[in-house]
C-alpha atoms as an extended CHARMM CRD file, in Angstrom:
* protein
*
       101  EXT
         1         1  MET       CA            -12.6840000000       15.3150000000      -15.8060000000  PROA      1               0.0000000000
         2         2  LYS       CA            -13.2350000000       18.3020000000      -13.4650000000  PROA      2               0.0000000000
         3         3  THR       CA            -13.3070000000       17.4780000000       -9.7710000000  PROA      3               0.0000000000
         4         4  PHE       CA            -14.7380000000       19.1110000000       -6.6830000000  PROA      4               0.0000000000
         5         5  TYR       CA            -11.1600000000       20.1380000000       -5.8790000000  PROA      5               0.0000000000
         6         6  PHE       CA            -11.4780000000       22.6780000000       -8.7350000000  PROA      6               0.0000000000
         7         7  SER       CA             -8.6620000000       21.1540000000      -10.6880000000  PROA      7               0.0000000000
         8         8  PRO       CA             -8.5580000000       18.3740000000      -13.2460000000  PROA      8               0.0000000000
         9         9  ALA       CA             -8.1900000000       14.8020000000      -12.0610000000  PROA      9               0.0000000000
        10        10  PRO       CA             -4.5540000000       13.7490000000      -12.3890000000  PROA      10              0.0000000000
        11        11  GLU       CA             -3.4580000000       11.7950000000      -15.4410000000  PROA      11              0.0000000000
        12        12  LEU       CA             -2.1140000000        8.4000000000      -14.4260000000  PROA      12              0.0000000000
        13        13  PRO       CA             -0.0250000000        6.0950000000      -16.6330000000  PROA      13              0.0000000000
        14        14  ALA       CA             -2.1300000000        3.9340000000      -18.9290000000  PROA      14              0.0000000000
        15        15  THR       CA             -0.4120000000        0.8210000000      -17.5970000000  PROA      15              0.0000000000
        16        16  PHE       CA             -1.5650000000        1.6650000000      -14.0690000000  PROA      16              0.0000000000
        17        17  THR       CA             -5.1690000000        2.4860000000      -14.9920000000  PROA      17              0.0000000000
        18        18  GLY       CA             -5.3000000000       -0.6270000000      -17.1700000000  PROA      18              0.0000000000
        19        19  TYR       CA             -4.0770000000       -2.7390000000      -14.2530000000  PROA      19              0.0000000000
        20        20  CYS       CA             -6.7570000000       -1.2340000000      -12.0000000000  PROA      20              0.0000000000
        21        21  GLU       CA             -9.4860000000       -1.9240000000      -14.5510000000  PROA      21              0.0000000000
        22        22  LEU       CA             -8.2770000000       -5.4850000000      -15.0790000000  PROA      22              0.0000000000
        23        23  HSD       CA             -8.2890000000       -6.1770000000      -11.3240000000  PROA      23              0.0000000000
        24        24  LYS       CA            -11.5230000000       -4.2570000000      -10.7140000000  PROA      24              0.0000000000
        25        25  TYR       CA             -9.9040000000       -1.7100000000       -8.3790000000  PROA      25              0.0000000000
        26        26  PRO       CA            -12.0570000000        1.4320000000       -8.4440000000  PROA      26              0.0000000000
        27        27  LEU       CA            -10.0940000000        4.6740000000       -8.7860000000  PROA      27              0.0000000000
        28        28  SER       CA            -11.8820000000        7.5450000000       -7.0690000000  PROA      28              0.0000000000
        29        29  VAL       CA            -10.5440000000       11.0590000000       -7.4980000000  PROA      29              0.0000000000
        30        30  LYS       CA             -8.9720000000       10.9130000000       -4.0250000000  PROA      30              0.0000000000
        31        31  LYS       CA             -7.1940000000        7.6820000000       -4.9020000000  PROA      31              0.0000000000
        32        32  MET       CA             -5.9950000000        9.2270000000       -8.1560000000  PROA      32              0.0000000000
        33        33  TYR       CA             -4.3850000000       12.1240000000       -6.2550000000  PROA      33              0.0000000000
        34        34  ILE       CA             -2.7200000000        9.7090000000       -3.8280000000  PROA      34              0.0000000000
        35        35  VAL       CA             -1.4830000000        7.3990000000       -6.5890000000  PROA      35              0.0000000000
        36        36  GLU       CA             -0.1650000000       10.3660000000       -8.5700000000  PROA      36              0.0000000000
        37        37  GLN       CA              1.9580000000       11.5180000000       -5.6230000000  PROA      37              0.0000000000
        38        38  VAL       CA              3.2070000000        7.9900000000       -4.9300000000  PROA      38              0.0000000000
        39        39  LEU       CA              4.2490000000        7.5020000000       -8.5550000000  PROA      39              0.0000000000
        40        40  LYS       CA              5.9750000000       10.9250000000       -8.5690000000  PROA      40              0.0000000000
        41        41  MET       CA              8.1660000000       10.0080000000       -5.5700000000  PROA      41              0.0000000000
        42        42  LYS       CA             11.8230000000       10.2320000000       -6.5110000000  PROA      42              0.0000000000
        43        43  ALA       CA             13.0660000000        8.7840000000       -3.2400000000  PROA      43              0.0000000000
        44        44  THR       CA             11.9150000000        6.8180000000       -0.2360000000  PROA      44              0.0000000000
        45        45  THR       CA              9.4440000000        8.7270000000        1.9310000000  PROA      45              0.0000000000
        46        46  ASP       CA              7.2720000000        8.2270000000        5.0040000000  PROA      46              0.0000000000
        47        47  LEU       CA              3.4950000000        8.3080000000        5.3850000000  PROA      47              0.0000000000
        48        48  ASP       CA              3.3650000000       11.7950000000        6.9370000000  PROA      48              0.0000000000
        49        49  THR       CA              5.4180000000       13.3860000000        4.1670000000  PROA      49              0.0000000000
        50        50  LEU       CA              3.3490000000       11.6640000000        1.5140000000  PROA      50              0.0000000000
        51        51  ARG       CA              0.1110000000       12.7890000000        3.2210000000  PROA      51              0.0000000000
        52        52  ASN       CA              1.3890000000       16.3810000000        3.2810000000  PROA      52              0.0000000000
        53        53  ASN       CA              2.2600000000       16.2040000000       -0.4230000000  PROA      53              0.0000000000
        54        54  VAL       CA             -1.2030000000       14.8890000000       -1.2730000000  PROA      54              0.0000000000
        55        55  GLY       CA             -2.7790000000       17.5450000000        0.9710000000  PROA      55              0.0000000000
        56        56  GLN       CA             -1.2890000000       20.3160000000       -1.1620000000  PROA      56              0.0000000000
        57        57  TYR       CA             -3.5650000000       19.2410000000       -4.0140000000  PROA      57              0.0000000000
        58        58  CYS       CA             -6.4190000000       17.5500000000       -2.2300000000  PROA      58              0.0000000000
        59        59  SER       CA             -7.1700000000       18.6950000000        1.3150000000  PROA      59              0.0000000000
        60        60  GLY       CA             -9.9240000000       16.1390000000        1.9290000000  PROA      60              0.0000000000
        61        61  VAL       CA             -7.5890000000       13.1420000000        2.0030000000  PROA      61              0.0000000000
        62        62  SER       CA             -6.9180000000       11.5770000000        5.4030000000  PROA      62              0.0000000000
        63        63  LYS       CA             -3.8200000000        9.7420000000        6.5300000000  PROA      63              0.0000000000
        64        64  SER       CA             -5.8210000000        6.5070000000        6.6500000000  PROA      64              0.0000000000
        65        65  SER       CA             -6.8630000000        6.9450000000        2.9980000000  PROA      65              0.0000000000
        66        66  VAL       CA             -3.2190000000        7.3530000000        2.0030000000  PROA      66              0.0000000000
        67        67  TYR       CA             -2.2920000000        4.2990000000        4.0750000000  PROA      67              0.0000000000
        68        68  GLN       CA             -5.0080000000        2.1260000000        2.4860000000  PROA      68              0.0000000000
        69        69  VAL       CA             -3.9310000000        3.0610000000       -1.0390000000  PROA      69              0.0000000000
        70        70  LEU       CA             -0.2830000000        2.4020000000       -0.1090000000  PROA      70              0.0000000000
        71        71  GLN       CA             -1.2060000000       -1.0340000000        1.2570000000  PROA      71              0.0000000000
        72        72  TRP       CA             -2.9820000000       -1.9020000000       -2.0070000000  PROA      72              0.0000000000
        73        73  MET       CA              0.0160000000       -0.6550000000       -4.0110000000  PROA      73              0.0000000000
        74        74  ILE       CA              2.3840000000       -2.7590000000       -1.8640000000  PROA      74              0.0000000000
        75        75  GLU       CA              0.2480000000       -5.8870000000       -2.2960000000  PROA      75              0.0000000000
        76        76  ASN       CA              0.1900000000       -5.3550000000       -6.0700000000  PROA      76              0.0000000000
        77        77  GLY       CA              3.8940000000       -4.6130000000       -6.4990000000  PROA      77              0.0000000000
        78        78  PHE       CA              3.8530000000       -0.8600000000       -7.1800000000  PROA      78              0.0000000000
        79        79  VAL       CA              5.4890000000        0.2170000000       -3.9060000000  PROA      79              0.0000000000
        80        80  GLN       CA              8.0010000000       -1.3280000000       -1.5320000000  PROA      80              0.0000000000
        81        81  LYS       CA              7.7150000000       -0.9620000000        2.2580000000  PROA      81              0.0000000000
        82        82  ASN       CA             10.8990000000       -0.6760000000        4.3420000000  PROA      82              0.0000000000
        83        83  ILE       CA             11.5430000000       -0.2570000000        8.0610000000  PROA      83              0.0000000000
        84        84  ASN       CA             14.3340000000        2.1710000000        8.8710000000  PROA      84              0.0000000000
        85        85  GLY       CA             16.6860000000        0.8280000000       11.5390000000  PROA      85              0.0000000000
        86        86  HSD       CA             16.4160000000        1.7380000000       15.2100000000  PROA      86              0.0000000000
        87        87  ALA       CA             13.7710000000        4.4140000000       14.7030000000  PROA      87              0.0000000000
        88        88  GLN       CA             11.3880000000        1.7490000000       13.3640000000  PROA      88              0.0000000000
        89        89  LYS       CA             10.1220000000        4.3440000000       10.8890000000  PROA      89              0.0000000000
        90        90  VAL       CA              8.1980000000        2.8410000000        7.9740000000  PROA      90              0.0000000000
        91        91  LEU       CA              9.3190000000        4.1770000000        4.5980000000  PROA      91              0.0000000000
        92        92  TYR       CA              7.8590000000        3.6540000000        1.1450000000  PROA      92              0.0000000000
        93        93  SER       CA              9.6110000000        3.6430000000       -2.2130000000  PROA      93              0.0000000000
        94        94  PRO       CA              8.1070000000        3.3000000000       -5.6960000000  PROA      94              0.0000000000
        95        95  LEU       CA              8.9440000000        0.3780000000       -7.9510000000  PROA      95              0.0000000000
        96        96  GLY       CA              9.2220000000        2.1440000000      -11.2990000000  PROA      96              0.0000000000
        97        97  ASN       CA              9.1530000000       -0.9070000000      -13.5700000000  PROA      97              0.0000000000
        98        98  ARG       CA              5.3950000000       -1.4860000000      -13.0900000000  PROA      98              0.0000000000
        99        99  THR       CA              4.1900000000        1.8790000000      -14.4270000000  PROA      99              0.0000000000
       100       100  SER       CA              6.5150000000        2.8300000000      -17.2600000000  PROA      100             0.0000000000
       101       101  GLN       CA              4.6120000000        4.2660000000      -20.2020000000  PROA      101             0.0000000000
């Protein structure tokens, strides 16, 4: 599928797209870009870094869009939310066992 971002929509793991279809969670192209970056995370990261990574591929994505997708992924067991010590910085880390192909 070609998108208005002039690049193909990202390929997501079949287990993830199947889960979304089963639970009637619509995957727009923006959400697909966000989910792709979340699933690619190798380490724990914060919202701003994740937003910047998504922005490299999809400039029309706001921080609130990234946050909403992260919240859904946390509620459904794809991502874990952690608070980092005294700085009270919220960090996110992927839970790889849910999306293995």
